[in-house]
């Protein structure tokens, strides 16, 4: 994919890069409040922030991006706000599908489509079908997604398939999650200053590196992507093991934390 980020800073070199980045795009409401705008304007600005982030991550060679657009818990928001977010999801597809397709992006949907408005279901389905053969980068749009519901659905599938208890393994569950076949998120970014996972990819993020930033999502730009990836490159991932040099971590207090 030829990507031109006209206003982005020069691309920094990374010593290691994540294959899969997942993002909780938080802070749209506060971004709007801080400007005397309504929450809808915050979500609109948030939707506009997405494309430059996809571009920058593609420039860095990230293979998979998962965006938390609407959680199973977000139905509890005021009806008008729910409608705004879902409408923006559809508008995002209308506006960027062709461009993303030309650039080799494969769009996928994570979550239960059934409860989404019919018009959005159709747009999502068309976007997934149109881009199904692209292989430059996968962008998962999580809409009506919940991490626990994802696990429940995987277990239900195991039961429906008649898999015996002794063959219910971590691999068997992983293979039935919405993200089956994809690498687990290496880096999970949350904007907006909160430091929690909020039922996003709860199974898949067991060994993800978390990156929390106070920046509100609409302000998360190419330079912010670079900051997150540069920090990721500094992390030493152990997956519960010791490192090749026998240490747990430079400066570690050896307190026995199991990470
Ligand atoms: C969190 O901010 C944001 C959301 C719940 C919705 C995210 C939706 C978009 C960015 C638009 C459409 C999405 C796609 C994938 C095209 P918040 O409302 O919780 O902000 P606050 O914490 O400041 O109130």
Tab-separated table of C-alpha atoms and ligand atoms in Angstrom:
chain	number	residue	atom	x	y	z
A	1	UNK	CA	0.000	0.000	0.000
A	2	UNK	CA	1.335	3.447	-0.861
A	3	UNK	CA	0.416	5.636	2.030
A	4	UNK	CA	0.955	9.360	2.116
A	5	UNK	CA	0.467	11.087	5.440
A	6	UNK	CA	0.689	14.667	4.278
A	7	UNK	CA	0.822	16.331	7.671
A	8	UNK	CA	2.390	13.482	9.634
A	9	UNK	CA	5.936	13.753	11.009
A	10	UNK	CA	8.708	11.582	9.500
A	11	UNK	CA	8.196	7.931	10.333
A	12	UNK	CA	10.444	6.897	13.255
A	13	UNK	CA	12.389	3.629	13.034
A	14	UNK	CA	11.155	0.991	15.456
A	15	UNK	CA	13.334	-1.757	16.892
A	16	UNK	CA	10.258	-3.935	17.274
A	17	UNK	CA	6.704	-3.409	16.228
A	18	UNK	CA	3.386	-4.934	17.216
A	19	UNK	CA	1.642	-7.172	14.702
A	20	UNK	CA	-1.774	-6.457	16.194
A	21	UNK	CA	-2.817	-3.176	17.803
A	22	UNK	CA	-6.176	-2.834	19.578
A	23	UNK	CA	-7.591	0.553	20.539
A	24	UNK	CA	-10.235	1.682	23.031
A	25	UNK	CA	-11.161	5.043	21.537
A	26	UNK	CA	-12.192	6.818	24.720
A	27	UNK	CA	-12.707	10.503	25.493
A	28	UNK	CA	-14.964	11.729	22.693
A	29	UNK	CA	-17.490	13.147	25.147
A	30	UNK	CA	-14.900	14.972	27.238
A	31	UNK	CA	-13.205	16.282	24.120
A	32	UNK	CA	-16.527	17.829	23.079
A	33	UNK	CA	-17.359	19.135	26.568
A	34	UNK	CA	-14.007	20.875	26.730
A	35	UNK	CA	-14.952	22.785	23.584
A	36	UNK	CA	-18.505	23.625	24.576
A	37	UNK	CA	-19.824	21.132	22.010
A	38	UNK	CA	-22.370	18.325	22.326
A	39	UNK	CA	-21.281	14.707	22.752
A	40	UNK	CA	-22.372	13.945	19.171
A	41	UNK	CA	-19.740	16.364	17.917
A	42	UNK	CA	-17.178	14.497	19.980
A	43	UNK	CA	-18.149	11.199	18.393
A	44	UNK	CA	-18.065	12.801	14.950
A	45	UNK	CA	-14.545	14.101	15.621
A	46	UNK	CA	-13.670	10.649	16.943
A	47	UNK	CA	-14.825	8.994	13.742
A	48	UNK	CA	-12.697	11.435	11.745
A	49	UNK	CA	-9.635	10.552	13.795
A	50	UNK	CA	-9.752	6.933	12.659
A	51	UNK	CA	-8.485	7.111	9.085
A	52	UNK	CA	-5.153	8.874	9.832
A	53	UNK	CA	-4.523	6.319	12.589
A	54	UNK	CA	-5.122	3.422	10.175
A	55	UNK	CA	-2.727	5.069	7.704
A	56	UNK	CA	-0.007	5.569	10.258
A	57	UNK	CA	-0.249	2.037	11.618
A	58	UNK	CA	-0.109	0.723	8.040
A	59	UNK	CA	3.015	2.798	7.422
A	60	UNK	CA	4.553	1.143	10.474
A	61	UNK	CA	3.732	-2.276	9.049
A	62	UNK	CA	1.117	-3.223	11.645
A	63	UNK	CA	-0.873	-6.169	10.279
A	64	UNK	CA	-4.053	-6.023	12.344
A	65	UNK	CA	-5.917	-3.144	13.982
A	66	UNK	CA	-8.976	-3.689	16.166
A	67	UNK	CA	-11.114	-0.663	17.000
A	68	UNK	CA	-13.661	-0.699	19.819
A	69	UNK	CA	-16.480	1.259	18.171
A	70	UNK	CA	-19.469	0.179	20.253
A	71	UNK	CA	-19.544	-2.197	23.191
A	72	UNK	CA	-22.346	-4.472	24.359
A	73	UNK	CA	-22.560	-2.138	27.389
A	74	UNK	CA	-22.933	1.004	25.257
A	75	UNK	CA	-26.631	0.151	24.681
A	76	UNK	CA	-27.115	1.614	28.172
A	77	UNK	CA	-26.323	5.138	26.893
A	78	UNK	CA	-29.110	7.590	26.011
A	79	UNK	CA	-30.945	6.440	22.899
A	80	UNK	CA	-29.948	9.496	20.856
A	81	UNK	CA	-26.258	8.924	21.612
A	82	UNK	CA	-26.522	5.248	20.685
A	83	UNK	CA	-28.114	6.233	17.388
A	84	UNK	CA	-25.390	8.803	16.726
A	85	UNK	CA	-22.562	6.328	17.295
A	86	UNK	CA	-24.206	3.645	15.157
A	87	UNK	CA	-24.964	6.163	12.423
A	88	UNK	CA	-21.338	7.334	12.455
A	89	UNK	CA	-20.237	3.721	12.039
A	90	UNK	CA	-22.307	3.496	8.860
A	91	UNK	CA	-21.076	6.868	7.628
A	92	UNK	CA	-17.500	5.798	8.196
A	93	UNK	CA	-18.071	2.818	5.909
A	94	UNK	CA	-19.822	4.984	3.293
A	95	UNK	CA	-17.018	7.492	3.295
A	96	UNK	CA	-13.914	5.338	3.477
A	97	UNK	CA	-14.777	1.870	2.176
A	98	UNK	CA	-13.559	2.459	-1.361
A	99	UNK	CA	-10.367	4.189	-0.291
A	100	UNK	CA	-9.538	1.525	2.284
A	101	UNK	CA	-10.295	-1.160	-0.293
A	102	UNK	CA	-7.946	0.483	-2.824
A	103	UNK	CA	-5.252	0.545	-0.183
A	104	UNK	CA	-5.516	-3.160	0.494
A	105	UNK	CA	-7.298	-3.004	3.835
A	106	UNK	CA	-9.540	-5.930	4.756
A	107	UNK	CA	-12.449	-4.864	6.960
A	108	UNK	CA	-13.937	-7.327	9.411
A	109	UNK	CA	-16.656	-7.056	12.005
A	110	UNK	CA	-16.323	-8.308	15.587
A	111	UNK	CA	-19.442	-8.716	17.679
A	112	UNK	CA	-23.035	-9.780	17.325
A	113	UNK	CA	-24.535	-8.081	14.254
A	114	UNK	CA	-28.112	-9.118	15.108
A	115	UNK	CA	-28.953	-6.196	17.374
A	116	UNK	CA	-27.450	-3.575	15.055
A	117	UNK	CA	-29.853	-1.544	12.903
A	118	UNK	CA	-30.579	-3.329	9.612
A	119	UNK	CA	-29.003	-0.580	7.550
A	120	UNK	CA	-25.730	-0.818	9.493
A	121	UNK	CA	-25.781	-4.625	9.311
A	122	UNK	CA	-26.022	-4.337	5.550
A	123	UNK	CA	-23.201	-1.800	5.254
A	124	UNK	CA	-20.956	-3.907	7.469
A	125	UNK	CA	-21.742	-7.036	5.465
A	126	UNK	CA	-21.008	-5.269	2.174
A	127	UNK	CA	-17.754	-3.811	3.526
A	128	UNK	CA	-16.610	-7.217	4.747
A	129	UNK	CA	-17.480	-8.872	1.440
A	130	UNK	CA	-15.949	-6.127	-0.710
A	131	UNK	CA	-12.595	-6.212	1.095
A	132	UNK	CA	-12.448	-9.936	1.888
A	133	UNK	CA	-9.504	-10.646	-0.431
A	134	UNK	CA	-7.309	-7.735	0.644
A	135	UNK	CA	-4.176	-8.695	2.497
A	136	UNK	CA	-2.256	-5.541	3.311
A	137	UNK	CA	-3.841	-4.933	6.705
A	138	UNK	CA	-6.877	-6.217	8.604
A	139	UNK	CA	-9.069	-3.667	10.394
A	140	UNK	CA	-11.581	-5.179	12.802
A	141	UNK	CA	-14.516	-2.923	13.599
A	142	UNK	CA	-15.880	-4.050	16.953
A	143	UNK	CA	-19.532	-3.033	16.954
A	144	UNK	CA	-21.821	-4.548	19.561
A	145	UNK	CA	-18.788	-6.423	20.829
A	146	UNK	CA	-18.097	-7.612	24.367
A	147	UNK	CA	-15.138	-9.723	25.435
A	148	UNK	CA	-17.138	-11.897	27.811
A	149	UNK	CA	-19.885	-12.423	25.235
A	150	UNK	CA	-17.150	-13.482	22.791
A	151	UNK	CA	-15.974	-16.170	25.231
A	152	UNK	CA	-19.532	-17.315	25.984
A	153	UNK	CA	-20.235	-17.642	22.284
A	154	UNK	CA	-17.016	-19.673	21.775
A	155	UNK	CA	-18.025	-22.050	24.598
A	156	UNK	CA	-21.541	-22.376	23.176
A	157	UNK	CA	-20.028	-23.353	19.843
A	158	UNK	CA	-17.858	-25.986	21.519
A	159	UNK	CA	-20.919	-27.460	23.194
A	160	UNK	CA	-22.970	-27.312	19.983
A	161	UNK	CA	-20.166	-29.152	18.188
A	162	UNK	CA	-20.239	-31.850	20.880
A	163	UNK	CA	-16.598	-31.321	21.853
A	164	UNK	CA	-15.874	-33.500	24.915
A	165	UNK	CA	-14.706	-31.822	28.133
A	166	UNK	CA	-11.136	-33.100	27.861
A	167	UNK	CA	-10.810	-31.419	24.454
A	168	UNK	CA	-11.961	-28.035	25.751
A	169	UNK	CA	-8.543	-26.401	25.713
A	170	UNK	CA	-7.321	-22.817	25.494
A	171	UNK	CA	-6.574	-23.438	21.830
A	172	UNK	CA	-10.093	-24.779	21.237
A	173	UNK	CA	-11.634	-21.658	22.760
A	174	UNK	CA	-9.220	-19.307	20.961
A	175	UNK	CA	-10.153	-20.932	17.648
A	176	UNK	CA	-13.814	-20.079	18.208
A	177	UNK	CA	-13.449	-16.443	19.233
A	178	UNK	CA	-14.296	-13.573	16.881
A	179	UNK	CA	-10.559	-13.082	16.352
A	180	UNK	CA	-9.860	-16.729	15.398
A	181	UNK	CA	-6.800	-17.051	13.189
A	182	UNK	CA	-5.438	-13.601	14.041
A	183	UNK	CA	-2.409	-12.883	16.203
A	184	UNK	CA	-3.331	-11.768	19.716
A	185	UNK	CA	-3.103	-8.015	20.314
A	186	UNK	CA	0.492	-7.149	21.146
A	187	UNK	CA	-0.402	-3.605	22.099
A	188	UNK	CA	-3.665	-2.389	23.604
A	189	UNK	CA	-4.049	1.392	23.554
A	190	UNK	CA	-6.653	3.250	25.589
A	191	UNK	CA	-7.050	6.984	25.147
A	192	UNK	CA	-8.981	9.338	27.424
A	193	UNK	CA	-7.119	8.788	30.690
A	194	UNK	CA	-9.017	5.783	32.095
A	195	UNK	CA	-6.943	2.731	32.945
A	196	UNK	CA	-9.154	-0.280	32.437
A	197	UNK	CA	-10.038	-2.786	29.747
A	198	UNK	CA	-13.851	-2.401	29.827
A	199	UNK	CA	-14.678	-5.866	28.485
A	200	UNK	CA	-12.628	-5.450	25.304
A	201	UNK	CA	-10.776	-8.549	23.991
A	202	UNK	CA	-10.497	-9.882	27.541
A	203	UNK	CA	-9.301	-13.351	26.558
A	204	UNK	CA	-7.051	-12.197	23.741
A	205	UNK	CA	-5.286	-9.437	25.712
A	206	UNK	CA	-3.905	-11.640	28.503
A	207	UNK	CA	-0.337	-10.850	27.432
A	208	UNK	CA	-0.889	-7.562	25.624
A	209	UNK	CA	1.203	-4.565	26.509
A	210	UNK	CA	-1.122	-1.803	27.717
A	211	UNK	CA	-0.563	1.791	26.710
A	212	UNK	CA	-2.720	4.381	28.438
A	213	UNK	CA	-2.712	8.013	27.423
A	214	UNK	CA	-4.583	11.039	28.779
A	215	UNK	CA	-5.059	12.296	25.231
A	216	UNK	CA	-8.714	12.211	24.160
A	217	UNK	CA	-9.443	10.022	21.132
A	218	UNK	CA	-10.227	12.861	18.655
A	219	UNK	CA	-6.722	14.246	19.356
A	220	UNK	CA	-4.987	10.907	18.796
A	221	UNK	CA	-3.026	11.552	15.607
A	222	UNK	CA	-0.057	10.135	13.695
A	223	UNK	CA	2.443	11.539	16.200
A	224	UNK	CA	0.472	9.920	19.038
A	225	UNK	CA	0.599	6.599	17.172
A	226	UNK	CA	4.374	6.988	16.919
A	227	UNK	CA	4.641	7.686	20.673
A	228	UNK	CA	2.667	4.542	21.494
A	229	UNK	CA	4.713	2.359	19.147
A	230	UNK	CA	8.018	3.816	20.358
A	231	UNK	CA	7.011	3.022	23.925
A	232	UNK	CA	5.987	-0.490	22.871
A	233	UNK	CA	9.427	-0.995	21.316
A	234	UNK	CA	10.978	-0.272	24.741
A	235	UNK	CA	8.944	-2.950	26.499
A	236	UNK	CA	10.468	-6.354	27.200
A	237	UNK	CA	7.827	-9.019	26.795
A	238	UNK	CA	8.253	-12.168	28.832
A	239	UNK	CA	4.921	-14.011	28.603
A	240	UNK	CA	5.439	-15.349	32.132
A	241	UNK	CA	8.945	-16.608	31.378
A	242	UNK	CA	12.421	-15.272	32.094
A	243	UNK	CA	14.356	-13.536	29.350
A	244	UNK	CA	17.129	-15.168	27.323
A	245	UNK	CA	19.737	-13.596	29.610
A	246	UNK	CA	18.077	-15.214	32.624
A	247	UNK	CA	16.653	-11.987	34.045
A	248	UNK	CA	13.013	-11.199	34.633
A	249	UNK	CA	13.513	-7.564	33.754
A	250	UNK	CA	16.174	-4.905	34.235
A	251	UNK	CA	15.447	-3.280	37.573
A	252	UNK	CA	12.839	-5.862	38.467
A	253	UNK	CA	12.313	-6.347	42.182
A	254	UNK	CA	11.835	-10.060	41.572
A	255	UNK	CA	8.641	-9.773	43.561
A	256	UNK	CA	7.209	-12.791	41.878
A	257	UNK	CA	4.652	-11.037	39.727
A	258	UNK	CA	3.580	-13.598	37.196
A	259	UNK	CA	3.801	-11.575	34.004
B	1	LIG	C1	-15.846	6.590	23.900
B	1	LIG	O1	-15.926	7.949	24.227
B	1	LIG	C2	-16.238	6.366	22.513
B	1	LIG	C3	-17.265	5.575	22.106
B	1	LIG	C4	-18.109	4.842	23.049
B	1	LIG	C5	-17.637	5.454	20.703
B	1	LIG	C6	-16.510	5.419	19.725
B	1	LIG	C7	-17.095	5.706	18.409
B	1	LIG	C8	-16.513	6.391	17.407
B	1	LIG	C9	-15.117	6.878	17.463
B	1	LIG	C10	-17.273	6.723	16.170
B	1	LIG	C11	-17.611	5.615	15.232
B	1	LIG	C12	-16.743	4.421	15.253
B	1	LIG	C13	-16.253	3.766	14.163
B	1	LIG	C14	-15.497	2.481	14.374
B	1	LIG	C15	-16.403	4.247	12.787
B	1	LIG	P1	-16.890	8.398	25.384
B	1	LIG	O2	-18.189	8.816	24.802
B	1	LIG	O3	-16.980	7.333	26.423
B	1	LIG	O4	-16.125	9.655	25.928
B	1	LIG	P2	-16.147	10.189	27.427
B	1	LIG	O5	-15.531	9.094	28.265
B	1	LIG	O6	-15.282	11.403	27.349
B	1	LIG	O7	-17.562	10.475	27.778
